[in-house]
Amino acid sequence: MTTTTVGGAAAPVRPTAGTRRGAGLTEVAWDPDGFWGTRQRVNAEHTFAHCIAWMERLGWLENFDRVGRGETTVERAGWQFADSEVYKLLEGLAWELGRRDDARLAAAYDALVARIAPAQDPDGYVGTAFGHPGLPPRYSDMSMGHELYNMGHLMQAAVARLRTKGEDPLVSMARRAADHICREFGEGARETLCGHPEVEVALAELGRATGERRYVDQARLFLERRGHGTLAVRPLLSAEYFQDDTPIVEAEALRGHAVRALYLSAGAVDVAVETEDVALLAALERQWAHTVERRTYITGGMGSRHQDEGFGEDWELPPDRAYCETCAGVASVMFSWRLYLATGDVRYVDLMERTLHNVVATAPDATGTAFFYANPLHERVAGAEYAGEGVNMRAEGGVRAPWFDVSCCPTNVARTLASLHSYAASVEERTVSLLLYAPGTIDVAVDGERLRLRVDTAYPDGGTVAVTVEEAPAAAVTLRLRVPGWAREATVAGPAGGTVGVAPGWFEDARALAAGDRYVLELGNEPRLVWPDPRIDAVRGTVAVERGPLVLCVESTDLPAGVRLEDVRIDPDAVPRASGDGAVVSATVRPALPDAAGAPPYQATRPVDPGAASSDVALVPYHRWGERAPSEMRVFIPVAGR
Ligand SMILES: [Zn+2]
């Protein structure tokens, strides 16, 4: 097997095979006031400290202290996966410190590492929920114990640190943990696997970052063990829940617990790429396609069922019961990004953009200190304003909460935002592709020379993207601009002069560039109706409105007094008009229907449309729903006359 090291500046996901790489953390700098730059700034200024404060308050850091002091008891704080939140936060801090200096966050990183390091056992095991006095024995609950899951997140944090700053105590810790796992779970040792995938993607990335091939081999072993009914099942937690029902290479679609399925898939792409397993990569592409075609919400959200936080059957996409966990959005981006790097197919970036703008950006509020866990597309009853001092059990009520009993989402958002700009562009030999649009600077190495581009745009609130060359290599470069799938009438004006129409996919131009050369991509930014596939029973007879990459929604906050959300019906023949960052649509408001005097809401005669008053209704971007006040909300709006 031959592999080519692509090198490049530090970033998540660095395949050692193939020639395509994402931009490095220091190769893209987003302006601090753009759509994503604002979120990165808020993340750095507020979210990290917020998460540390909650972990301290709930005793999740104290858990490490107790193990280090040999003082564990049955009274341990938090769930068995609480350790992973500390590691995810460390990963976020490591990426953040890799993109910019920050003495306060550097001190926070050092303090956390000093705090957790004493908890590692001499043989490399680290975990605060098992294997110490008063706690269950190590590896006594592979289905739900999350021990390898936790150590996987430790490794991902170490990968972030190793790529950005080099060896340090956290990296040493992760190496010892990985060595322990290889000994305990290698060929001929414990022939089992972890109920929550994560260690696979972590081992593959740690193998890349350290050059230790055996970590990749161990990841492959875990993947091969999955799908054979090894894990003990429980009521409501079937083999499918754990993706232990079917071998990965044979599966047709993602199924079971959504975050598990997506982390597993991300790790499987990494292993397929590192081992040049064409069949495995093809299986994952097939599963991605099936899942996107039939099991994904318009927001990019995944997971239709609250009961097991899982995927539903094909076309089972209820808007009101949508689970769409924020972490599933993060994990979907991880999966799609890997498939893009492996194949170059633009559709993976299209889904990333959809998911980032409509799930990941939706979770945190503007202060970066309250988060959605679930992201339903229809809220029938406005949530109660969150006023509690304690944790929210799950926050399914349409109100962002500062912390959760199971608090996986806030730290997942934090680590994603800190490294997100590395997805803004990719480099392949002498081709540079712009993928996610935000104002800022892209400064990448092309065969050892700099290509420096200035991007000016109001995206996603504006559809114009201006790219100005500030510095370019002497020889020709191929510059590619992604044209999103929704942009049906896009045009580009380039240095060659004139304006050309471009179809969704790529605009591509190969030439020797010079400072001052300029490309202006016009994607359009008018709101548009988007119709659901008629096989999605739950939203038949409705339509959604999108604008650019944003899904819009109606909030009760914007309805005229006395108008109820369930009585608003959109006029499908009227073109939605742009308004602020949202839209205004022509709608009819049905008079309130009488209740059926104790009878069930079904009748033998076909209902007659009672007539309606016309009204303009305002729509806002889904990513900021519920920010002004708790509200009733819906994305799919019933069509008048249906
Ligand atoms: Zn989560």
XYZ file of C-alpha atoms and ligand atoms in Angstrom:
643
model
C 0.000 0.000 0.000
C 1.243 3.458 -0.796
C 0.202 6.519 1.078
C 0.937 10.153 0.540
C 1.218 12.478 3.473
C -0.699 15.588 2.571
C 0.564 17.568 5.532
C -0.729 21.081 5.843
C -1.586 23.214 8.818
C -3.362 21.729 11.828
C -7.043 20.860 11.569
C -9.488 18.112 12.432
C -9.266 15.129 10.056
C -5.911 14.748 8.382
C -5.961 11.643 6.157
C -2.559 10.166 5.364
C -3.957 8.780 2.099
C -5.301 10.924 -0.700
C -4.383 14.402 -1.800
C -7.280 16.543 -0.549
C -7.102 18.346 2.756
C -9.184 20.893 4.616
C -7.775 24.293 5.364
C -5.645 24.590 8.472
C -6.818 26.462 11.552
C -4.351 29.253 10.827
C -5.075 29.336 7.096
C -8.592 30.742 7.489
C -9.510 33.686 9.692
C -13.168 34.650 9.815
C -14.062 38.243 10.656
C -15.347 38.411 14.246
C -18.632 39.992 13.180
C -19.751 37.638 10.386
C -22.293 34.871 10.875
C -19.740 32.269 11.956
C -17.098 34.675 13.229
C -19.601 36.028 15.745
C -20.348 32.532 16.962
C -16.653 31.666 17.246
C -16.026 34.830 19.248
C -18.954 34.197 21.609
C -17.817 30.592 21.979
C -14.333 31.702 23.009
C -15.483 34.525 25.254
C -18.386 32.829 27.006
C -19.100 29.182 26.221
C -15.855 27.629 27.434
C -16.030 29.376 30.804
C -19.727 28.564 31.074
C -19.043 24.841 30.563
C -16.155 24.771 33.040
C -18.311 26.463 35.675
C -21.075 23.891 35.293
C -18.677 20.946 35.389
C -17.138 22.329 38.542
C -20.492 22.991 40.124
C -21.820 19.494 39.388
C -18.700 17.689 40.581
C -17.669 16.315 37.191
C -14.155 17.704 37.690
C -14.106 16.603 41.304
C -14.629 13.053 39.991
C -11.090 13.193 38.564
C -9.705 14.653 41.806
C -11.206 11.815 43.792
C -9.726 9.125 41.576
C -6.355 10.883 41.747
C -6.502 10.948 45.538
C -7.794 7.380 45.748
C -10.989 8.564 47.415
C -13.731 7.274 45.133
C -17.032 6.212 46.636
C -20.382 5.069 45.324
C -21.436 8.717 45.531
C -19.842 9.717 42.220
C -21.395 12.745 40.476
C -22.977 12.608 37.033
C -23.581 9.953 34.437
C -20.944 7.433 33.410
C -20.118 9.579 30.376
C -19.557 12.831 32.291
C -15.763 12.463 31.825
C -16.254 12.913 28.082
C -17.609 16.432 28.565
C -14.343 17.480 30.165
C -12.433 15.981 27.237
C -14.696 17.590 24.618
C -14.133 20.914 26.302
C -10.373 20.313 26.256
C -10.611 19.497 22.562
C -12.446 22.757 21.957
C -9.859 24.696 23.961
C -7.028 23.017 22.040
C -8.529 23.979 18.668
C -9.220 27.497 19.931
C -5.629 27.925 21.123
C -4.501 26.565 17.766
C -6.241 29.362 15.918
C -5.318 32.275 18.206
C -3.429 33.060 21.385
C -5.508 33.567 24.505
C -3.743 33.615 27.872
C -6.941 33.108 29.838
C -8.006 30.048 27.863
C -4.448 28.684 27.827
C -4.442 28.848 31.620
C -7.835 27.137 31.726
C -6.518 24.360 29.467
C -3.414 23.829 31.620
C -5.459 23.801 34.812
C -7.862 21.195 33.437
C -5.063 18.940 32.227
C -3.314 19.189 35.603
C -6.602 18.264 37.225
C -7.371 15.149 35.169
C -3.871 13.711 34.701
C -3.559 12.227 38.234
C -6.703 10.162 37.555
C -4.917 7.926 35.057
C -4.071 4.461 36.354
C -0.498 3.147 35.935
C -1.591 0.839 33.091
C -3.082 3.703 31.104
C -6.759 3.217 31.981
C -8.581 6.420 32.753
C -12.174 6.634 33.871
C -13.954 7.900 36.955
C -17.057 5.689 36.823
C -15.529 2.198 36.886
C -12.567 0.305 38.246
C -11.993 2.124 41.507
C -13.116 1.462 45.086
C -16.880 1.769 45.427
C -17.391 1.660 41.650
C -18.218 -1.260 39.325
C -15.284 -3.191 37.848
C -13.713 -2.006 34.602
C -15.446 -3.136 31.426
C -18.312 -4.721 33.343
C -20.932 -2.967 31.182
C -19.714 -2.717 27.606
C -23.179 -1.792 26.304
C -23.761 1.306 28.406
C -20.585 1.858 30.424
C -19.088 4.332 27.923
C -15.537 3.654 29.126
C -14.009 3.454 25.647
C -16.275 6.289 24.506
C -14.826 8.488 27.242
C -11.239 7.572 26.428
C -12.035 8.202 22.767
C -12.891 11.793 23.563
C -9.661 12.064 25.551
C -7.824 10.971 22.392
C -9.655 13.478 20.212
C -8.657 16.236 22.603
C -5.071 15.004 22.393
C -5.205 14.989 18.582
C -6.253 18.636 18.659
C -3.380 19.482 20.989
C -0.776 17.405 19.152
C -1.627 18.952 15.786
C -1.665 22.512 17.085
C 1.044 22.644 19.777
C 2.768 19.270 19.921
C 3.430 16.871 22.765
C 2.165 17.758 26.218
C 0.844 15.920 29.308
C -2.598 15.468 27.744
C -1.097 13.878 24.643
C 0.986 11.551 26.837
C -2.155 10.601 28.712
C -4.002 9.785 25.499
C -1.106 7.713 24.154
C -1.054 5.633 27.341
C -4.848 5.219 27.174
C -4.654 4.114 23.543
C -1.873 1.652 24.344
C -3.971 0.273 27.189
C -6.940 -0.174 24.825
C -4.795 -1.940 22.226
C -3.556 -4.359 24.900
C -6.967 -4.980 26.442
C -9.015 -5.164 23.244
C -6.523 -6.286 20.598
C -6.464 -9.593 18.728
C -6.813 -12.443 21.202
C -7.675 -10.141 24.120
C -11.214 -9.007 25.028
C -13.227 -9.733 21.890
C -15.796 -7.021 22.470
C -16.613 -3.402 21.692
C -18.061 -0.251 23.233
C -21.804 0.378 23.089
C -21.284 4.005 22.101
C -19.021 4.391 19.063
C -16.385 7.107 19.398
C -13.174 5.233 20.179
C -13.034 4.181 16.508
C -12.887 7.708 15.086
C -10.558 8.731 17.918
C -8.098 5.870 17.414
C -8.026 6.490 13.666
C -7.271 10.177 14.140
C -4.747 9.503 16.921
C -3.067 6.975 14.639
C -2.797 9.665 11.959
C -1.539 12.303 14.354
C 1.081 10.105 16.039
C 2.026 7.897 13.091
C 1.151 4.849 15.228
C -0.420 2.535 12.700
C -1.569 0.087 15.378
C -4.145 2.606 16.599
C -5.759 2.584 13.167
C -5.620 -1.216 13.180
C -7.370 -1.287 16.569
C -10.066 1.034 15.211
C -10.554 -1.361 12.321
C -10.858 -4.275 14.736
C -13.623 -2.495 16.650
C -15.459 -1.776 13.371
C -15.215 -5.408 12.290
C -16.551 -6.606 15.637
C -19.692 -4.510 15.249
C -22.821 -5.944 13.700
C -22.649 -9.434 15.166
C -24.942 -9.069 18.187
C -22.100 -9.003 20.696
C -23.406 -6.242 22.953
C -25.922 -7.113 25.650
C -29.284 -5.593 24.741
C -31.900 -4.198 27.090
C -35.536 -3.198 26.864
C -35.764 -0.350 24.325
C -32.051 -0.736 23.543
C -31.878 -3.280 20.740
C -28.882 -4.455 18.735
C -29.984 -1.916 16.103
C -29.777 0.855 18.717
C -26.060 0.044 19.030
C -25.570 -0.615 15.263
C -24.668 -4.137 16.398
C -27.350 -5.760 14.221
C -25.643 -5.692 10.819
C -21.955 -5.465 9.814
C -21.113 -1.933 8.683
C -20.157 -2.965 5.180
C -23.539 -4.662 4.665
C -25.872 -1.990 6.079
C -28.128 -0.033 3.722
C -28.961 2.982 5.890
C -28.095 4.621 9.177
C -30.316 3.295 11.941
C -30.611 3.083 15.687
C -29.301 5.806 17.993
C -28.413 8.699 15.698
C -25.268 10.010 17.380
C -23.906 6.477 17.726
C -24.607 5.731 14.057
C -22.970 8.951 12.877
C -19.841 8.739 15.062
C -19.453 5.153 13.934
C -19.768 6.182 10.288
C -17.221 8.972 10.703
C -14.729 6.526 12.182
C -15.468 4.006 9.459
C -14.658 6.575 6.748
C -11.359 7.307 8.487
C -10.470 3.619 8.585
C -11.642 3.038 5.007
C -9.421 5.875 3.824
C -6.383 4.842 5.886
C -6.632 1.196 4.805
C -7.762 1.965 1.225
C -10.862 -0.158 1.724
C -12.885 0.754 -1.352
C -15.809 -1.521 -0.459
C -16.195 -0.005 3.004
C -16.086 3.533 1.625
C -18.696 2.642 -0.998
C -20.941 1.154 1.692
C -20.724 4.354 3.716
C -21.514 6.519 0.690
C -24.532 4.323 0.000
C -25.731 4.608 3.601
C -25.230 8.362 3.570
C -27.320 8.676 0.393
C -30.161 6.502 1.676
C -30.215 8.348 4.985
C -30.208 11.799 3.372
C -32.872 10.839 0.838
C -35.324 9.352 3.326
C -34.353 9.879 6.964
C -33.203 13.479 7.226
C -35.117 16.625 8.112
C -35.116 19.770 5.987
C -32.808 21.325 8.597
C -30.295 18.527 8.114
C -31.392 17.230 11.517
C -31.247 13.498 12.071
C -33.147 11.327 14.534
C -36.944 11.055 14.426
C -37.568 9.312 17.719
C -37.294 10.541 21.270
C -37.652 7.072 22.733
C -34.204 5.897 21.683
C -32.813 9.162 20.253
C -32.834 7.242 17.011
C -33.469 7.264 13.300
C -36.969 6.315 12.198
C -37.991 4.230 9.224
C -37.860 5.727 5.742
C -40.166 8.789 5.503
C -40.760 8.781 9.267
C -40.019 12.466 9.761
C -42.622 13.994 12.088
C -41.929 17.703 12.588
C -43.394 17.971 16.096
C -41.724 14.841 17.430
C -38.458 15.463 15.610
C -35.578 14.754 17.953
C -32.713 16.089 15.831
C -30.265 16.166 18.708
C -27.692 18.911 18.388
C -24.955 16.288 18.774
C -26.384 14.362 15.817
C -25.963 17.546 13.774
C -22.335 17.795 14.870
C -21.770 14.115 14.117
C -23.417 14.419 10.702
C -20.994 17.223 9.838
C -18.096 14.986 10.934
C -19.348 12.170 8.687
C -20.010 14.372 5.656
C -16.698 16.224 5.954
C -14.796 12.941 5.858
C -16.766 11.766 2.832
C -16.043 15.051 1.074
C -12.309 14.744 1.728
C -12.385 11.141 0.543
C -14.415 11.707 -2.636
C -14.527 15.412 -3.477
C -18.288 15.158 -4.010
C -19.907 18.550 -3.435
C -23.165 17.081 -2.119
C -21.455 16.303 1.180
C -20.623 19.962 1.657
C -24.182 20.933 0.737
C -25.482 18.814 3.615
C -22.836 20.208 5.958
C -23.950 23.728 5.122
C -27.604 22.864 5.686
C -26.863 21.177 9.007
C -24.461 23.827 10.261
C -26.818 26.736 9.567
C -29.993 25.027 10.743
C -28.977 22.647 13.543
C -25.543 23.559 14.902
C -26.187 27.327 14.734
C -29.641 26.845 16.245
C -28.490 25.189 19.448
C -26.695 28.042 21.244
C -28.398 31.342 21.936
C -26.702 34.667 21.213
C -24.921 34.633 24.583
C -23.387 31.182 24.042
C -24.592 30.107 27.473
C -27.899 28.350 26.746
C -28.518 25.536 24.286
C -31.116 23.412 22.575
C -30.647 19.688 22.994
C -33.473 18.575 20.695
C -34.346 20.593 17.606
C -37.985 19.911 16.666
C -39.524 21.558 13.607
C -42.867 22.251 15.216
C -43.510 23.409 18.761
C -47.203 23.273 19.601
C -46.936 24.803 23.054
C -44.449 27.513 23.934
C -41.915 26.334 26.473
C -41.758 27.863 29.902
C -38.985 30.381 30.350
C -36.134 28.490 31.952
C -35.575 29.938 35.406
C -34.228 27.016 37.366
C -30.890 26.996 39.110
C -30.325 23.310 38.449
C -29.826 21.328 35.295
C -32.541 20.831 32.711
C -33.450 17.196 32.285
C -33.494 17.317 28.494
C -35.053 20.612 27.376
C -37.572 19.251 24.955
C -39.875 22.178 25.600
C -38.501 24.645 23.100
C -36.405 26.661 25.523
C -32.639 26.738 25.502
C -31.165 25.672 28.838
C -27.772 26.482 30.351
C -26.974 22.868 31.138
C -28.507 19.418 31.043
C -28.611 16.267 33.069
C -27.106 14.604 29.989
C -25.075 17.562 28.766
C -23.388 16.294 25.634
C -24.524 19.110 23.334
C -22.914 22.297 24.752
C -19.347 20.958 24.614
C -19.991 19.441 21.192
C -21.031 22.863 19.908
C -17.965 24.411 21.563
C -15.434 22.075 19.950
C -17.166 22.369 16.566
C -17.249 26.162 16.505
C -13.604 26.416 17.574
C -12.473 24.387 14.548
C -15.246 25.170 12.060
C -13.257 27.508 9.824
C -11.053 24.602 8.728
C -14.094 23.413 6.725
C -14.251 26.707 4.836
C -11.858 25.606 2.102
C -9.985 22.590 0.826
C -6.724 22.215 -1.052
C -5.863 19.514 -3.567
C -2.576 19.907 -5.395
C -2.967 23.250 -7.198
C -6.732 23.442 -6.719
C -8.241 25.542 -3.935
C -11.970 25.094 -3.297
C -14.047 27.554 -1.286
C -16.732 25.593 0.547
C -18.426 27.590 3.324
C -18.894 31.308 2.790
C -18.206 33.807 5.548
C -16.352 37.109 5.565
C -12.660 36.726 6.288
C -9.323 35.756 4.874
C -8.141 32.495 3.343
C -4.386 32.119 3.148
C -3.337 28.638 2.034
C -0.138 27.040 0.818
C -0.207 25.845 -2.787
C 2.951 23.901 -3.601
C 4.786 25.954 -0.983
C 3.582 29.336 -2.231
C 0.822 31.469 -0.710
C -2.593 32.007 -2.148
C -4.219 34.716 -0.090
C -7.865 35.555 -0.684
C -10.144 38.106 0.926
C -13.816 37.036 1.126
C -16.487 39.694 1.571
C -20.081 38.608 2.045
C -23.127 38.971 4.261
C -23.817 35.259 3.771
C -26.153 33.634 4.747
C -28.180 36.857 5.000
C -26.910 38.055 1.620
C -26.276 36.102 -1.567
C -23.235 37.960 -2.911
C -19.776 36.521 -2.290
C -16.829 38.641 -3.436
C -13.421 36.952 -3.514
C -10.414 39.210 -4.009
C -6.916 37.869 -4.622
C -4.389 39.529 -2.309
C -1.372 37.342 -3.057
C -0.950 34.496 -5.538
C 1.650 31.988 -6.713
C 3.371 32.756 -9.992
C 2.076 29.629 -11.740
C -1.565 28.904 -12.522
C -3.949 27.892 -9.760
C -7.400 26.382 -10.105
C -9.863 28.275 -7.956
C -13.214 26.639 -7.316
C -16.254 28.264 -5.740
C -19.009 26.014 -4.442
C -22.432 26.798 -5.874
C -24.953 25.461 -3.323
C -27.646 23.081 -4.521
C -30.371 25.639 -3.758
C -28.814 28.350 -5.979
C -30.553 27.787 -9.304
C -29.675 31.043 -11.053
C -26.179 31.761 -9.824
C -23.717 33.859 -11.815
C -20.020 34.609 -11.531
C -18.059 37.575 -12.751
C -14.330 36.835 -12.833
C -11.055 38.434 -13.893
C -11.613 37.246 -17.466
C -14.468 39.747 -17.706
C -18.130 39.181 -18.360
C -20.655 37.325 -16.235
C -21.471 33.663 -16.682
C -24.285 31.551 -15.308
C -23.226 28.605 -13.141
C -25.185 25.518 -12.157
C -25.112 24.075 -8.635
C -21.839 22.307 -8.004
C -18.638 24.159 -8.781
C -17.531 27.256 -10.596
C -13.974 26.545 -11.658
C -11.338 28.826 -13.099
C -7.715 27.903 -13.822
C -5.329 30.772 -14.429
C -2.262 32.582 -13.154
C -3.795 34.885 -10.568
C -2.553 38.318 -9.585
C -3.230 40.557 -6.617
C -6.409 42.500 -7.270
C -8.100 39.807 -9.330
C -11.674 39.499 -8.209
C -14.520 37.022 -8.485
C -18.081 37.961 -7.589
C -20.432 35.065 -7.058
C -24.112 36.005 -7.077
C -26.144 33.219 -5.524
C -29.410 35.095 -5.090
C -31.096 35.480 -1.749
C -34.820 35.493 -2.416
C -37.022 33.326 -0.202
C -38.480 30.290 -1.910
C -41.080 27.619 -1.246
C -39.748 24.104 -0.644
C -42.122 21.160 -0.930
C -41.699 17.956 1.066
C -41.718 14.576 -0.654
C -45.342 13.346 -0.544
C -44.160 10.141 1.094
C -43.380 12.043 4.305
C -46.879 11.533 5.700
C -46.451 13.861 8.649
C -46.025 16.997 6.531
C -48.218 16.182 3.531
C -50.225 19.254 2.497
C -47.651 21.668 3.850
C -44.782 23.694 2.468
C -41.643 25.207 3.961
C -39.809 28.430 3.121
C -36.063 28.693 2.710
C -33.807 31.642 2.011
C -30.250 30.969 0.953
C -29.040 28.102 3.154
C -31.481 29.020 5.904
C -34.698 27.237 6.744
C -37.313 29.737 7.918
C -40.129 29.250 10.410
C -43.246 30.978 11.730
C -43.225 31.910 15.381
C -46.300 32.813 17.389
C -44.295 35.867 18.470
C -44.860 37.347 15.001
C -48.556 36.517 14.572
C -51.211 39.217 14.849
C -53.088 39.250 18.154
C -55.738 36.557 18.295
C -54.261 34.491 15.454
C -53.340 30.942 16.399
C -50.451 29.128 14.764
C -52.585 26.137 13.766
C -54.969 28.380 11.801
C -52.314 29.941 9.551
C -52.249 28.565 6.007
C -49.892 29.729 3.326
C -50.994 30.845 -0.144
C -48.817 28.668 -2.399
C -49.402 30.886 -5.437
C -47.962 34.010 -3.842
C -44.208 34.470 -3.991
C -42.602 34.953 -0.565
C -40.924 38.357 -0.170
C -37.604 38.995 1.530
C -37.867 40.872 4.815
C -34.921 41.478 7.117
C -33.138 38.148 7.510
C -36.435 36.296 6.989
C -39.471 36.605 4.739
C -43.080 37.631 4.556
C -45.606 35.254 3.032
C -49.212 35.708 1.998
C -51.340 33.562 4.222
C -54.912 32.978 5.139
C -56.038 32.747 8.706
C -58.893 30.327 9.215
C -61.554 31.280 11.756
C -61.082 29.233 14.899
C -62.893 25.929 14.525
C -65.426 25.000 17.205
C -64.552 22.133 19.486
C -66.569 18.984 18.866
C -68.407 18.988 22.197
C -66.621 15.998 23.632
C -66.590 14.008 20.393
C -63.336 12.710 18.908
C -61.789 14.981 16.254
C -62.950 12.794 13.368
C -66.128 12.920 11.340
C -67.947 11.053 8.573
C -68.249 14.093 6.315
C -65.352 15.725 4.555
C -64.607 19.049 6.256
C -65.565 22.182 4.373
C -63.033 24.979 4.175
C -64.658 27.625 6.358
C -63.206 30.563 4.453
C -60.507 32.743 5.815
C -59.105 36.196 6.190
C -55.925 37.103 4.331
C -52.915 38.238 6.245
C -49.225 38.707 5.775
C -47.204 36.469 8.049
C -43.540 37.036 8.920
C -41.023 34.200 8.958
C -37.665 34.229 10.715
C -34.589 32.022 10.352
C -35.074 28.787 12.255
C -31.621 29.181 13.788
C -32.860 31.987 16.009
C -36.305 30.698 16.905
C -37.238 30.971 20.558
C -34.587 33.649 21.173
C -36.936 36.600 21.685
C -39.367 34.740 23.928
C -40.714 31.210 24.288
C -42.931 30.632 21.272
C -45.051 28.248 19.314
C -43.236 27.568 16.066
C -43.510 25.628 12.858
C -41.338 25.104 9.784
C -43.877 23.298 7.587
C -46.915 25.499 7.032
C -50.250 24.049 5.870
C -51.251 25.097 2.374
C -54.520 27.021 1.981
C -57.344 25.059 0.395
C -55.931 21.653 1.318
Zn -26.069 15.920 22.654
